[in-house]
Coordinates of C-alpha atoms in Angstrom, one line a residue:
X1 CA -36.9 -16.2 -11.1
X2 CA -35.1 -19.5 -11.9
X3 CA -35.9 -21.5 -15.0
X4 CA -36.9 -24.7 -13.3
X5 CA -37.3 -26.6 -16.7
X6 CA -33.9 -25.6 -17.7
X7 CA -32.5 -26.8 -14.4
X8 CA -34.2 -30.1 -14.7
X9 CA -32.9 -30.6 -18.3
X10 CA -29.4 -29.9 -17.2
X11 CA -29.6 -32.4 -14.4
X12 CA -31.2 -35.1 -16.6
X13 CA -28.7 -34.6 -19.4
X14 CA -25.7 -34.2 -17.0
X15 CA -24.1 -31.5 -19.2
X16 CA -21.1 -30.4 -17.3
X17 CA -18.8 -29.0 -20.0
X18 CA -19.7 -26.1 -22.3
X19 CA -17.9 -24.2 -24.9
X20 CA -17.6 -20.4 -24.1
X21 CA -16.5 -17.2 -25.8
X22 CA -14.9 -14.3 -23.9
X23 CA -14.8 -10.6 -24.5
X24 CA -12.1 -8.4 -25.9
X25 CA -11.1 -5.1 -24.2
X26 CA -9.8 -2.4 -26.5
X27 CA -7.7 -0.4 -24.1
X28 CA -5.2 1.9 -25.7
X29 CA -2.2 0.2 -24.1
X30 CA -2.9 -3.1 -26.0
X31 CA -1.2 -4.5 -29.0
X32 CA -2.9 -5.1 -32.4
X33 CA -1.7 -8.6 -33.3
X34 CA -1.3 -11.0 -30.5
X35 CA -4.9 -11.5 -29.3
X36 CA -6.5 -11.2 -32.8
X37 CA -4.1 -13.9 -34.0
X38 CA -4.9 -16.1 -31.0
X39 CA -8.7 -15.7 -31.6
X40 CA -8.4 -16.0 -35.4
X41 CA -9.8 -12.5 -35.9
X42 CA -9.1 -10.0 -38.7
X43 CA -8.0 -6.7 -37.3
X44 CA -7.8 -4.6 -40.4
X45 CA -8.6 -1.4 -38.4
X46 CA -5.6 -2.1 -36.2
X47 CA -7.7 -1.7 -33.1
X48 CA -5.8 -2.2 -29.8
X49 CA -6.7 -5.6 -28.2
X50 CA -5.4 -5.2 -24.6
X51 CA -7.3 -8.0 -22.8
X52 CA -9.4 -11.0 -23.4
X53 CA -11.8 -11.7 -20.6
X54 CA -13.2 -15.1 -19.4
X55 CA -15.4 -15.1 -16.5
X56 CA -18.7 -14.0 -14.9
X57 CA -17.9 -10.4 -14.0
X58 CA -21.1 -8.4 -14.4
X59 CA -19.5 -5.9 -16.7
X60 CA -18.4 -8.4 -19.4
X61 CA -19.5 -12.1 -18.8
X62 CA -18.4 -14.9 -21.1
X63 CA -21.0 -16.1 -23.7
X64 CA -22.0 -19.8 -23.8
X65 CA -21.8 -21.4 -27.2
X66 CA -23.2 -24.8 -26.6
X67 CA -26.0 -26.6 -24.7
X68 CA -29.3 -25.4 -23.3
X69 CA -27.8 -22.0 -22.4
X70 CA -26.4 -21.3 -25.9
X71 CA -26.3 -17.6 -26.6
X72 CA -26.7 -16.8 -22.8
X73 CA -23.8 -16.1 -20.5
X74 CA -22.1 -17.6 -17.5
X75 CA -24.0 -15.4 -15.0
X76 CA -27.3 -16.9 -16.5
X77 CA -25.9 -20.4 -16.0
X78 CA -24.8 -19.7 -12.4
X79 CA -28.0 -18.0 -11.4
X80 CA -30.0 -21.0 -12.5
X81 CA -28.3 -23.4 -10.2
X82 CA -25.3 -22.0 -8.2
X83 CA -24.9 -25.1 -6.1
X84 CA -24.6 -27.3 -9.2
X85 CA -22.1 -25.0 -10.8
X86 CA -19.9 -24.5 -7.8
X87 CA -20.4 -27.3 -5.3
X88 CA -21.2 -26.5 -1.6
X89 CA -17.7 -25.4 -0.5
X90 CA -17.2 -22.7 -3.1
X91 CA -20.8 -21.6 -2.9
X92 CA -20.5 -21.2 0.8
X93 CA -17.2 -19.4 0.7
X94 CA -17.8 -17.0 -2.2
X95 CA -21.4 -17.3 -3.5
X96 CA -20.0 -16.4 -7.0
X97 CA -17.4 -17.4 -9.5
X98 CA -14.5 -15.9 -7.4
X99 CA -11.9 -15.3 -10.3
X100 CA -11.6 -13.7 -13.7
X101 CA -9.2 -15.2 -16.3
X102 CA -7.6 -12.9 -18.9
X103 CA -5.1 -12.9 -21.8
X104 CA -3.0 -9.7 -21.8
X105 CA -1.1 -8.0 -24.6
X106 CA 0.9 -5.1 -23.2
X107 CA 2.3 -2.9 -25.9
X108 CA 2.7 0.3 -23.8
X109 CA 2.7 0.9 -20.1
X110 CA -0.3 0.6 -17.9
X111 CA -1.2 3.0 -15.2
X112 CA 0.7 2.8 -12.0
X113 CA -1.8 1.2 -9.7
X114 CA -2.7 -0.6 -6.5
X115 CA -5.6 -2.7 -5.5
X116 CA -7.5 -2.4 -2.1
X117 CA -8.0 -5.0 0.5
X118 CA -11.3 -6.8 0.9
X119 CA -12.3 -4.7 4.0
X120 CA -11.3 -1.4 2.2
X121 CA -13.3 -2.4 -0.9
X122 CA -16.4 -3.1 1.0
X123 CA -16.2 0.2 3.0
X124 CA -15.3 2.2 -0.1
X125 CA -18.1 0.7 -2.2
X126 CA -20.7 1.4 0.6
X127 CA -19.5 5.0 0.9
X128 CA -19.6 5.7 -2.8
X129 CA -23.0 4.1 -3.0
X130 CA -24.3 6.3 -0.2
X131 CA -22.9 9.3 -2.1
X132 CA -24.8 8.3 -5.2
X133 CA -21.7 8.2 -7.5
X134 CA -22.8 6.2 -10.6
X135 CA -20.7 3.0 -11.2
X136 CA -19.9 4.2 -14.7
X137 CA -18.4 7.5 -14.0
X138 CA -14.7 8.1 -14.2
X139 CA -14.3 9.3 -10.6
X140 CA -15.8 6.1 -9.2
X141 CA -13.0 4.2 -7.2
X142 CA -14.8 1.2 -6.0
X143 CA -16.8 -0.6 -8.7
X144 CA -17.7 -3.6 -6.4
X145 CA -17.1 -4.9 -2.9
X146 CA -14.2 -7.2 -3.7
X147 CA -10.5 -7.1 -3.4
X148 CA -8.4 -7.7 -6.6
X149 CA -5.3 -9.7 -6.0
X150 CA -3.7 -10.9 -9.3
X151 CA -1.3 -13.5 -10.6
X152 CA 0.2 -13.1 -14.1
X153 CA 2.0 -15.8 -15.9
X154 CA 4.4 -14.7 -18.7
X155 CA 3.7 -16.0 -22.2
X156 CA 6.7 -14.0 -23.5
X157 CA 9.5 -12.0 -21.8
X158 CA 7.6 -9.5 -19.7
X159 CA 8.7 -6.3 -17.9
X160 CA 6.9 -4.7 -15.0
X161 CA 7.1 -2.5 -11.9
X162 CA 6.5 -4.2 -8.6
X163 CA 6.6 -2.6 -5.2
X164 CA 9.2 -0.3 -3.7
X165 CA 12.9 -0.6 -3.8
X166 CA 15.2 -0.3 -0.8
X167 CA 15.9 3.3 0.3
X168 CA 19.6 2.7 -0.4
X169 CA 18.8 1.9 -4.1
X170 CA 16.4 4.9 -4.3
X171 CA 19.0 7.1 -2.8
X172 CA 21.6 6.1 -5.3
X173 CA 19.2 6.7 -8.2
X174 CA 18.4 10.2 -6.9
X175 CA 22.1 11.0 -6.5
X176 CA 22.7 10.3 -10.2
X177 CA 21.2 13.6 -11.4
X178 CA 21.3 17.0 -9.8
X179 CA 17.7 17.7 -10.8
X180 CA 16.6 15.2 -8.2
X181 CA 17.9 17.3 -5.3
X182 CA 14.4 18.3 -4.2
X183 CA 13.5 14.5 -4.0
X184 CA 16.7 13.8 -2.0
X185 CA 15.8 16.4 0.5
X186 CA 12.3 14.8 1.1
X187 CA 13.9 11.4 1.4
X188 CA 16.4 12.6 3.9
X189 CA 13.8 14.3 6.0
X190 CA 11.1 11.6 5.8
X191 CA 11.3 8.1 4.2
X192 CA 10.2 6.3 1.1
X193 CA 6.5 6.8 2.0
X194 CA 7.0 10.5 2.5
X195 CA 8.7 10.8 -0.9
X196 CA 5.9 8.9 -2.6
X197 CA 3.3 11.2 -1.0
X198 CA 5.3 14.2 -2.1
X199 CA 5.3 12.9 -5.7
X200 CA 1.6 12.1 -5.7
X201 CA 0.3 15.1 -3.9
X202 CA 2.5 17.7 -5.6
X203 CA 2.2 17.0 -9.3
X204 CA 1.8 20.7 -10.3
X205 CA 4.5 22.1 -8.0
X206 CA 8.0 20.9 -7.2
X207 CA 7.4 17.4 -8.5
X208 CA 6.1 18.6 -11.8
X209 CA 9.2 20.9 -12.1
X210 CA 11.5 17.9 -11.5
X211 CA 9.7 15.8 -14.1
X212 CA 9.8 18.7 -16.5
X213 CA 13.6 19.0 -16.2
X214 CA 14.0 15.2 -16.5
X215 CA 12.0 15.3 -19.7
X216 CA 14.4 17.9 -21.2
X217 CA 17.5 15.7 -20.7
X218 CA 16.4 12.0 -20.9
X219 CA 14.9 12.0 -24.4
X220 CA 18.4 12.3 -26.0
X221 CA 20.1 9.6 -23.9
X222 CA 21.2 6.4 -25.7
X223 CA 21.5 2.7 -24.9
X224 CA 19.7 2.7 -21.6
X225 CA 19.2 -0.8 -20.1
X226 CA 15.7 -2.1 -19.7
X227 CA 16.5 -3.0 -16.1
X228 CA 16.8 0.8 -15.3
X229 CA 13.8 2.9 -14.6
X230 CA 15.3 5.5 -16.9
X231 CA 14.5 3.2 -19.9
X232 CA 10.8 3.2 -19.1
X233 CA 10.7 6.9 -18.2
X234 CA 12.3 7.8 -21.5
X235 CA 9.9 5.5 -23.4
X236 CA 6.9 7.1 -21.5
X237 CA 8.1 10.6 -22.3
X238 CA 8.6 9.8 -26.0
X239 CA 5.1 8.4 -26.3
X240 CA 3.5 11.0 -24.0
X241 CA 5.4 14.3 -24.2
X242 CA 2.8 16.2 -22.4
X243 CA 2.2 13.9 -19.4
X244 CA 4.1 14.2 -16.1
X245 CA 1.8 12.8 -13.5
X246 CA 3.3 9.8 -11.7
X247 CA 6.3 9.4 -13.8
X248 CA 8.8 10.1 -10.9
X249 CA 7.2 7.1 -9.0
X250 CA 9.2 4.8 -11.3
X251 CA 12.4 6.0 -9.5
X252 CA 11.1 4.4 -6.3
X253 CA 10.0 1.0 -7.7
X254 CA 11.5 -2.4 -8.5
X255 CA 11.9 -3.1 -12.3
X256 CA 11.2 -6.7 -12.8
X257 CA 11.9 -9.0 -15.8
X258 CA 9.8 -12.2 -16.1
X259 CA 10.9 -15.0 -18.4
X260 CA 8.3 -17.1 -20.2
X261 CA 6.7 -19.4 -17.8
X262 CA 7.4 -17.3 -14.7
X263 CA 4.5 -15.9 -12.8
X264 CA 4.2 -13.0 -10.3
X265 CA 1.6 -12.3 -7.6
X266 CA 0.3 -8.8 -6.9
X267 CA -1.0 -8.7 -3.4
X268 CA -3.5 -6.0 -2.2
X269 CA -1.5 -2.8 -1.5
X270 CA 1.4 -3.5 -3.7
X271 CA 2.1 -0.7 -6.2
X272 CA 2.7 -2.1 -9.7
X273 CA 2.4 -1.5 -13.4
X274 CA 2.8 -3.8 -16.4
X275 CA 5.2 -2.4 -19.0
X276 CA 5.6 -4.8 -21.9
X277 CA 4.8 -8.4 -23.0
X278 CA 2.1 -10.9 -23.1
X279 CA 0.7 -13.0 -20.3
X280 CA -2.2 -15.0 -18.7
X281 CA -3.6 -13.2 -15.8
X282 CA -6.0 -14.6 -13.1
X283 CA -7.5 -12.4 -10.5
X284 CA -10.3 -12.0 -8.0
X285 CA -13.5 -11.1 -9.7
X286 CA -13.3 -7.3 -9.3
X287 CA -12.7 -4.1 -11.2
X288 CA -11.3 -2.0 -8.2
X289 CA -8.2 -0.1 -9.4
X290 CA -6.6 2.9 -7.7
X291 CA -4.2 4.7 -10.1
X292 CA -1.2 6.9 -9.7
X293 CA -0.6 8.2 -13.1
X294 CA 1.0 7.3 -16.5
X295 CA -2.4 7.3 -18.2
X296 CA -5.3 9.6 -18.6
X297 CA -7.5 7.6 -16.2
X298 CA -8.8 8.9 -12.9
X299 CA -6.3 9.5 -10.1
X300 CA -7.5 9.9 -6.5
X301 CA -4.3 10.7 -4.8
X302 CA -5.5 10.5 -1.2
X303 CA -7.2 7.1 -1.7
X304 CA -4.1 5.8 -3.6
X305 CA -1.8 6.7 -0.7
X306 CA -4.3 5.2 1.9
X307 CA -4.1 1.8 0.1
X308 CA -0.4 1.7 -0.8
X309 CA 2.1 -0.4 1.1
X310 CA 5.3 1.6 0.9
X311 CA 7.5 -1.0 2.6
X312 CA 10.4 -2.4 0.7
X313 CA 9.5 -5.4 -1.4
X314 CA 11.9 -8.0 -2.8
X315 CA 10.1 -9.1 -6.1
X316 CA 11.8 -12.5 -5.8
X317 CA 9.4 -13.2 -3.0
X318 CA 6.4 -12.6 -5.3
X319 CA 7.7 -14.6 -8.3
X320 CA 6.1 -18.1 -8.6
X321 CA 7.7 -20.5 -11.0
X322 CA 5.1 -23.3 -10.8
X323 CA 5.1 -26.8 -9.3
X324 CA 4.6 -30.0 -11.4
X325 CA 1.5 -31.8 -10.1
X326 CA 1.3 -34.4 -12.9
X327 CA 2.9 -35.6 -16.1
X328 CA 1.1 -32.9 -18.0
X329 CA 0.1 -30.1 -15.5
X330 CA 2.0 -27.4 -13.8
X331 CA 0.3 -25.3 -11.1
X332 CA 0.8 -21.7 -9.9
X333 CA -0.6 -21.3 -6.5
X334 CA -0.9 -17.9 -4.8
X335 CA -1.4 -17.4 -1.0
X336 CA -5.2 -16.8 -1.3
X337 CA -8.2 -19.0 -1.8
X338 CA -9.9 -17.0 -4.7
X339 CA -7.9 -18.6 -7.5
X340 CA -5.0 -20.7 -8.8
X341 CA -3.7 -21.2 -12.4
X342 CA -2.5 -24.3 -14.1
X343 CA -0.7 -24.9 -17.4
X344 CA -1.5 -28.2 -19.2
X345 CA 0.7 -29.3 -22.1
X346 CA -0.2 -32.4 -24.1
X347 CA 1.7 -33.9 -27.0
X348 CA 0.2 -36.0 -29.8
X349 CA -1.5 -39.1 -28.4
X350 CA -1.5 -37.9 -24.8
X351 CA -4.7 -38.0 -22.8
X352 CA -5.3 -36.4 -19.4
X353 CA -8.3 -37.2 -17.1
X354 CA -9.3 -34.6 -14.5
X355 CA -12.2 -33.7 -12.3
X356 CA -13.4 -30.1 -11.7
X357 CA -13.6 -29.0 -8.1
X358 CA -16.0 -26.1 -8.6
X359 CA -16.5 -24.1 -11.8
X360 CA -13.4 -24.1 -13.8
X361 CA -12.4 -22.1 -16.9
X362 CA -10.0 -23.4 -19.7
X363 CA -8.5 -21.6 -22.7
X364 CA -6.5 -23.3 -25.4
X365 CA -3.5 -21.3 -26.4
X366 CA -2.1 -23.7 -29.1
X367 CA -3.1 -26.7 -31.1
X368 CA -6.4 -28.7 -31.1
X369 CA -7.8 -30.5 -28.1
X370 CA -10.7 -33.0 -27.9
X371 CA -12.7 -32.6 -24.7
X372 CA -15.3 -35.1 -23.4
X373 CA -17.2 -35.4 -20.1
X374 CA -19.8 -37.9 -19.1
X375 CA -22.5 -38.4 -21.7
X376 CA -21.5 -35.2 -23.6
X377 CA -20.5 -35.4 -27.2
X378 CA -16.9 -34.9 -27.7
X379 CA -16.0 -31.2 -28.3
X380 CA -13.2 -30.0 -30.5
X381 CA -11.5 -26.9 -29.0
X382 CA -9.2 -25.1 -31.4
X383 CA -6.5 -22.5 -30.6
X384 CA -8.0 -19.5 -28.9
X385 CA -11.2 -21.3 -28.0
X386 CA -12.4 -21.8 -24.3
X387 CA -14.7 -24.0 -22.3
X388 CA -16.1 -24.2 -18.8
X389 CA -16.4 -27.3 -16.6
X390 CA -18.9 -27.1 -13.7
X391 CA -18.4 -28.8 -10.4
X392 CA -17.9 -32.6 -10.5
X393 CA -17.3 -32.7 -14.3
X394 CA -15.1 -35.7 -15.2
X395 CA -13.1 -34.4 -18.2
X396 CA -11.1 -36.3 -20.8
X397 CA -8.5 -34.1 -22.6
X398 CA -7.1 -35.7 -25.7
X399 CA -4.5 -34.4 -28.1
X400 CA -4.7 -36.3 -31.4
X401 CA -2.1 -34.3 -33.4
X402 CA 0.6 -31.7 -32.7
X403 CA 0.9 -30.1 -29.2
X404 CA -1.7 -28.4 -27.1
X405 CA -1.2 -25.8 -24.4
X406 CA -4.1 -25.1 -22.1
X407 CA -4.5 -22.8 -19.2
X408 CA -6.9 -23.6 -16.4
X409 CA -8.4 -21.3 -13.8
X410 CA -10.0 -22.5 -10.6
X411 CA -10.6 -21.6 -7.0
X412 CA -7.8 -22.5 -4.6
X413 CA -9.9 -24.5 -2.0

């Protein structure tokens, strides 16, 4: 039931900007310093801080720190008055906050993974609901009905795997070692898709034997370039000497190096894995991930193959370097409506005025920013702090000293 009194108070006071706090995710692949330092947290126990979430995903919504909804979360705010939060267009199109904003610190490799299309997610979710598979179990593939395209903007030099290389490149890689002869035979007899299926569906047979032989020889090799999949295979084996599942897939994929400020878009169906670095990630509000190995998480090989696009991908076509839209703001726009990302940089004395077109999320990565909207009191937002602006909020952003670097997430409509 809606809290009518709260709605009326919000409308009367015209509160449109609220400070919020996200949630940290302690996945084993995360670093121990970058996110704690950003959030001004002590991490004496050296816990891995892999991701910092800002959004209204049901599994971990952001907490509201100011206003009438203080100590509640973004879902509570949205449920009270979705139209006021989103505006008519976004409410009609999505009926929810359509994106999730994250900070990533990638110390070790993530799972090789792919995300389903919207149609596949809806069908997969319905099927697993009918089967009565609990949402929290490890073997649940579809946690919600949504697709999960992603855009990641590099905060440092970043390395990742993105899509399949050309068959010519794969062929030359496989010719480099005699132990790959079983893989060459499959590639000659089928194609890249056939070889991928052979790797994924035969982890305990020939594929496992090839990986085991590779393990024996690659550990002692020196001075491997990071642009080679051999570098990441060696790193994986050194950190996970008992794991083989999925590692041969690296030989089929593009190894991509992003410089700070570059962004890359992961469309549904594109096989990928982040390998190293820090970034800001924005994605559709979903937790649907189909994995192909490299970690201990659940692998459903048939569902992975069903959802993977095995066509050659040129990663240059997926890299987005951003477009300048004002004196202070650069925008990264993917080819979907669910989200877009902006970077805002203000030097001392700069002021930027902007209006929110829907619910928008902001995180301050550096410096101190003063934020004001309508009749609200001016809020001071320090490094690592965040705020949300609801539809129609007219916001003044002012840097009074030093330099500020904000990231802004919003829908792309």
